[in-house]
Coordinates of C-alpha atoms in Angstrom, one line a residue:
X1 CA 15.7 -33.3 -61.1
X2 CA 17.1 -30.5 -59.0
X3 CA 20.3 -30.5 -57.5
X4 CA 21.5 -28.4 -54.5
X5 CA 25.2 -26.4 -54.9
X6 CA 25.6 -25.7 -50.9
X7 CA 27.0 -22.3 -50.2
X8 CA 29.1 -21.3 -47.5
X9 CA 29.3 -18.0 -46.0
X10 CA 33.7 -17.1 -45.9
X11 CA 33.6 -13.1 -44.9
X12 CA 30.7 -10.2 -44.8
X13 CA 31.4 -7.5 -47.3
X14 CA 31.3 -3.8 -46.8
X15 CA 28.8 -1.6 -47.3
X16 CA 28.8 0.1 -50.5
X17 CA 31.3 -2.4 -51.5
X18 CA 31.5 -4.6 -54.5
X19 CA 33.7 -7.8 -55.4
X20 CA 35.6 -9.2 -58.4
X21 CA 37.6 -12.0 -58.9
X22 CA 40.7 -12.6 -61.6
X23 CA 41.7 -15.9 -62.8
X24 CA 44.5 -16.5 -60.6
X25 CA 41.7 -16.3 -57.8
X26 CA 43.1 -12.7 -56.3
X27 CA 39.5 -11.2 -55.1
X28 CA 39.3 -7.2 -55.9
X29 CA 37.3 -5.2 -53.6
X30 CA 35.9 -1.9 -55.0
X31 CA 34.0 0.7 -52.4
X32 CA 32.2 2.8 -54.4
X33 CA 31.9 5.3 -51.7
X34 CA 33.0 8.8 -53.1
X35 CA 36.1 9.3 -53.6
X36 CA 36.0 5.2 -54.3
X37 CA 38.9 3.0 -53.6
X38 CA 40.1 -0.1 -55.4
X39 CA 42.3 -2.7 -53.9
X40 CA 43.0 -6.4 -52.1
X41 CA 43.2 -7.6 -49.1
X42 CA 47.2 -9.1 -48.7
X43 CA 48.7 -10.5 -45.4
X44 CA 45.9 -8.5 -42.8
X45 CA 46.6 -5.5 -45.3
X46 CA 44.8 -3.6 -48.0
X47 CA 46.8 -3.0 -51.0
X48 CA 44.9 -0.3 -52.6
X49 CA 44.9 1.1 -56.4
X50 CA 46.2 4.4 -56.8
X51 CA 43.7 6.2 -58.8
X52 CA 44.0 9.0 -61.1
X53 CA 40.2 9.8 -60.5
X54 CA 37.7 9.4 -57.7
X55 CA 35.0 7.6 -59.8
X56 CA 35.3 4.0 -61.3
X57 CA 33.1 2.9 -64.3
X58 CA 33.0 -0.3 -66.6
X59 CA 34.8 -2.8 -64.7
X60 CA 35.6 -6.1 -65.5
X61 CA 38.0 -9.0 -65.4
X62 CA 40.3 -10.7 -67.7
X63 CA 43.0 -13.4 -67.4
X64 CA 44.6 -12.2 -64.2
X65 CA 43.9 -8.3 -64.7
X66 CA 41.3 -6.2 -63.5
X67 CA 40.1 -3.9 -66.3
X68 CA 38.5 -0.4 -65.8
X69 CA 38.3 3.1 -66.0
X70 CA 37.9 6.4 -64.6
X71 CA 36.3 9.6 -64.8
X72 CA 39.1 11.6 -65.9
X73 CA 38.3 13.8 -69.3
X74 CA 40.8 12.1 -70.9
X75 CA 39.3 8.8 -71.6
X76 CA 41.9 6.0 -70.3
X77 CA 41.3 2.1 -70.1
X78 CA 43.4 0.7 -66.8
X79 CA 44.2 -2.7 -65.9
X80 CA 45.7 -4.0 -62.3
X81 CA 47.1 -6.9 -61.4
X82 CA 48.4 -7.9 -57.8
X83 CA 51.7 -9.9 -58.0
X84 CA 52.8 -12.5 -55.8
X85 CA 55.0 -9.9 -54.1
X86 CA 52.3 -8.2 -52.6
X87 CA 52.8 -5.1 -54.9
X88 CA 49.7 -4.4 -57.3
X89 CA 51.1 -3.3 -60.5
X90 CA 48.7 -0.6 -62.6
X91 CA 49.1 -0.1 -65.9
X92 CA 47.6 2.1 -68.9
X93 CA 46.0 -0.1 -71.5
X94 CA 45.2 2.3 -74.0
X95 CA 43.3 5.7 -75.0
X96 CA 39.4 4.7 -75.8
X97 CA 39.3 8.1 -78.5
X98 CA 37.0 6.8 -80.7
X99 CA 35.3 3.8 -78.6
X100 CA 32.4 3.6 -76.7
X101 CA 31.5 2.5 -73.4
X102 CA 29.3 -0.7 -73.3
X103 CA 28.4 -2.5 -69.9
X104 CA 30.0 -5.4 -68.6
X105 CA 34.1 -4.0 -69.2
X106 CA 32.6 -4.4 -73.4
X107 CA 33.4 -1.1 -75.4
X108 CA 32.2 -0.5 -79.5
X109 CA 33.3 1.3 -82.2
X110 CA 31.3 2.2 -85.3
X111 CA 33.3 1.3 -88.8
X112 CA 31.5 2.2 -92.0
X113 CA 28.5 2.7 -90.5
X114 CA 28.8 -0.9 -88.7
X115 CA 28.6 -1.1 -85.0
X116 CA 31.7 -3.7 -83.4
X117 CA 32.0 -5.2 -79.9
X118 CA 35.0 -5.9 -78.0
X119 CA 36.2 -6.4 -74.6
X120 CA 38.2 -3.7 -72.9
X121 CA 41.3 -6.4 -73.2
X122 CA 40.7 -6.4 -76.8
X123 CA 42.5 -4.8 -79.8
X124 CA 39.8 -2.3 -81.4
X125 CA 41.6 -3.0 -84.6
X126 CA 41.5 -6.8 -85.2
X127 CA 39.0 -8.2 -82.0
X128 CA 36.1 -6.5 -82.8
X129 CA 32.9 -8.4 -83.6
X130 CA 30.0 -7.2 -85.9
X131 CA 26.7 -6.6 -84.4
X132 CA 24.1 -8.5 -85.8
X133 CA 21.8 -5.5 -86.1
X134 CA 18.3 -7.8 -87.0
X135 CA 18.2 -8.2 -83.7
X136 CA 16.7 -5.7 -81.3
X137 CA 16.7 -5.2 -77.6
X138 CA 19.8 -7.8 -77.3
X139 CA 21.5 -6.9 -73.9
X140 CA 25.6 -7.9 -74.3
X141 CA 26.8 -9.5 -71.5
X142 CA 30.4 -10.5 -72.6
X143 CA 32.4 -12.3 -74.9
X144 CA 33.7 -15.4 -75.4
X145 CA 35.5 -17.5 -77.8
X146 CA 35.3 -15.1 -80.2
X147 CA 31.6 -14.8 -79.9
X148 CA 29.0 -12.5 -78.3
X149 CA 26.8 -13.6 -75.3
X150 CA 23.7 -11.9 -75.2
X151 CA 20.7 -11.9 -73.3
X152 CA 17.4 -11.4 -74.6
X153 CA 13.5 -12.7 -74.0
X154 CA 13.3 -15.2 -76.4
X155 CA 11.6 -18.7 -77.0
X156 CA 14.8 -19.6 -79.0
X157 CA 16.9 -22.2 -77.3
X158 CA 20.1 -21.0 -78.4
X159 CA 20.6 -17.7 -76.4
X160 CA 20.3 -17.0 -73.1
X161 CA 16.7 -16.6 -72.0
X162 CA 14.7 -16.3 -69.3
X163 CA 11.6 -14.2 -67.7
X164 CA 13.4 -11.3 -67.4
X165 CA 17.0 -10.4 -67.6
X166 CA 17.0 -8.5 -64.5
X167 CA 16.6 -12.0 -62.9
X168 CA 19.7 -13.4 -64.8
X169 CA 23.1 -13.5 -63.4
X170 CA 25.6 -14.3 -66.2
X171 CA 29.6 -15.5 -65.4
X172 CA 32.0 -15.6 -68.6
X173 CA 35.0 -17.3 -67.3
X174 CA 38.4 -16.9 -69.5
X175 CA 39.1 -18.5 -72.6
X176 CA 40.3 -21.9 -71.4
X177 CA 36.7 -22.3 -70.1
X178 CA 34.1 -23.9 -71.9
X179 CA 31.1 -23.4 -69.4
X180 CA 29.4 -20.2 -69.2
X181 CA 27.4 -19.9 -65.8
X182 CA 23.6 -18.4 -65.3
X183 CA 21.6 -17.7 -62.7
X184 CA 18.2 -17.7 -62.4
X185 CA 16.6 -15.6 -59.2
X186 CA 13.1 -17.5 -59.1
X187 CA 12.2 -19.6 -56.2
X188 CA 12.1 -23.8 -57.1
X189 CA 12.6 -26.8 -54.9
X190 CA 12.9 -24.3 -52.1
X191 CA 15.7 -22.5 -53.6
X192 CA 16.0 -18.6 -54.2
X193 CA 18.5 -18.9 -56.8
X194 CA 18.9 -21.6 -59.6
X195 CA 22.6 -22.3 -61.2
X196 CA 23.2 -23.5 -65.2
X197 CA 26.4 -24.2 -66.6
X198 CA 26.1 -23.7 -70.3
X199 CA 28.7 -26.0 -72.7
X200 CA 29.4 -23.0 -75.2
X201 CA 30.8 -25.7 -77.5
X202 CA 27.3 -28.2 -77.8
X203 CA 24.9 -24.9 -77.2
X204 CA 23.6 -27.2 -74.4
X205 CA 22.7 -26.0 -70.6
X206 CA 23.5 -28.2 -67.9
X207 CA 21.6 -28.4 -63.9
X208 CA 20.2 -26.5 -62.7
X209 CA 21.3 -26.4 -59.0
X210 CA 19.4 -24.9 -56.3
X211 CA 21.4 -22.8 -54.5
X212 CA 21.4 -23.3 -50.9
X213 CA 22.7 -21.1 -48.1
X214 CA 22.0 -17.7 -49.7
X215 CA 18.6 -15.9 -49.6
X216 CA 19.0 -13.5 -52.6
X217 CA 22.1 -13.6 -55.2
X218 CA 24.1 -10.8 -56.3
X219 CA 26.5 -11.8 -58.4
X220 CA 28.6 -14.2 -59.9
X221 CA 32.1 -12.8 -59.2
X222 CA 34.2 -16.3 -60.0
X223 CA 35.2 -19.6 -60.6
X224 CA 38.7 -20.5 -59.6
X225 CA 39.9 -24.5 -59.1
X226 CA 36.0 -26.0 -59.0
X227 CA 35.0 -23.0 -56.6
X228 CA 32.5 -20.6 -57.5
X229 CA 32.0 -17.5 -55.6
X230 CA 29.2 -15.3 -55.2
X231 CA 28.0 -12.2 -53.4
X232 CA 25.0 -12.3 -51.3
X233 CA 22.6 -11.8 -48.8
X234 CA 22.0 -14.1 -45.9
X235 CA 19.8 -13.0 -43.5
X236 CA 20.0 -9.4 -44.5
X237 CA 23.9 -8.9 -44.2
X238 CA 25.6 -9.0 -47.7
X239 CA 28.2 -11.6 -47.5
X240 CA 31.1 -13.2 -50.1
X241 CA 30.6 -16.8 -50.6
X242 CA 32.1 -20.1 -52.1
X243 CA 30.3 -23.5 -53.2
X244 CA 31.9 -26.6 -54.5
X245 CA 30.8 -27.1 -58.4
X246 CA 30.4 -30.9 -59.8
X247 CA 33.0 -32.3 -61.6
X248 CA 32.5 -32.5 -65.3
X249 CA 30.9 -28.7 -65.2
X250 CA 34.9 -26.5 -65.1
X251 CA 36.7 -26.8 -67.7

């Protein structure tokens, strides 16, 4: 039986604009509009990153910190974090010499010949996990727990699977989380999108929920005290929304 998760609509986004959200709930706003700007909305301001170059890549979120970088020759991971002060502090995580970009705010390095994946939060040194390389056309998503998420078309119930990844959304909360959420964008029970919470410790999904209120998802940007926010379109204008998740699915 499918449930319904009812969405509702709290401000339109800009165009050209795209959303994040940290743990704490602070929402990120990134315009990707050359030169782009990064920053939050505070008090009927917006607080905006200083940048030491005008092109972003590789974002992501973790903890409370937004991670990415820029386009400068010097290769440079960033984090930001807005304060309760109003002031967003930016900070150099590290020099990525030797690392690779992945998607998703992962990044690899090759040791011995063996290919390891990390988060940009992660120490190269000690964090990184081996690739399983008997697998092929494995799309990383994220990490979590120690362990890689992956999608990939498979009949196997114990990855991520479905018609075709450009139709899954995947959310990898923090590590106090449990659930991982997925999104399905295939019409059922007169719903666009379809919602799974997967428990990462019993391998088991959980739903799905039809989500209502929303005509074609975007992303999964958060989930912050039961609330999961999206990006989306509603009768062609993108919007940012929020829907109440059940009990017993946030951990």
């Amino acid at each position: 039986m499918t449930c319904v998760l009812e969405l509702t609509t709290k401000e339109k986004i800009p165009k050209e604009t795209c959303i994040f959200q940290v743990e704490d709930g602070t929402i990120f706003y990134r315009n990707y509009k050359y030169p782009e700007r990064l920053y939050v909305k505070w008090q009927g301001n917006e607080i905006e990153v200083k940048l030491a170059a005008p092109v972003l890549f590789n974002l992501c979120t973790f903890e409370n910190s937004l991670y990415f970088q820029t386009d400068e020759t010097e290769q440079k991971i960033y984090k930001a974090e807005f304060m309760p002060s109003g002031v967003l502090d930016v900070a150099i995580v590290r020099h990525a010499e030797d690392e690779r970009s992945e998607s998703h705010g992962l990044m690899s390095r090759l040791v011995d010949g063996k290919r390891y994946i990390y988060r940009m939060c992660d120490d190269p040194e000690s964090d990184g996990i081996l690739v399983d390389s008997s697998y092929s056309g494995l799309i990383h998503r994220g990490v979590h727990r120690g362990k890689i998420i992956n999608l990939l078309e498979t009949s196997s119930s114990s990855n991520l699977t479905g018609p075709n990844s450009d139709q899954l959304k995947c959310f990898i909360p923090g590590e106090a989380s449990k659930f991982v959420y997925v999104a399905y964008l295939g019409h059922l029970s007169g719903c666009s999108t379809m919602l799974w919470a997967l428990d990462t410790e019993k391998l088991e999904f959980f739903g799905p929920w039809g989500l209502r209120g929303i005509d074609t998802l975007h992303e999964i940007v958060g989930v912050h005290n039961g609330i999961i926010t999206v990006t989306g379109k509603k009768d062609k204008i993108d919007y940012l929304m929020t829907g109440q998740l059940q009990k017993g699915y946030v951990s």
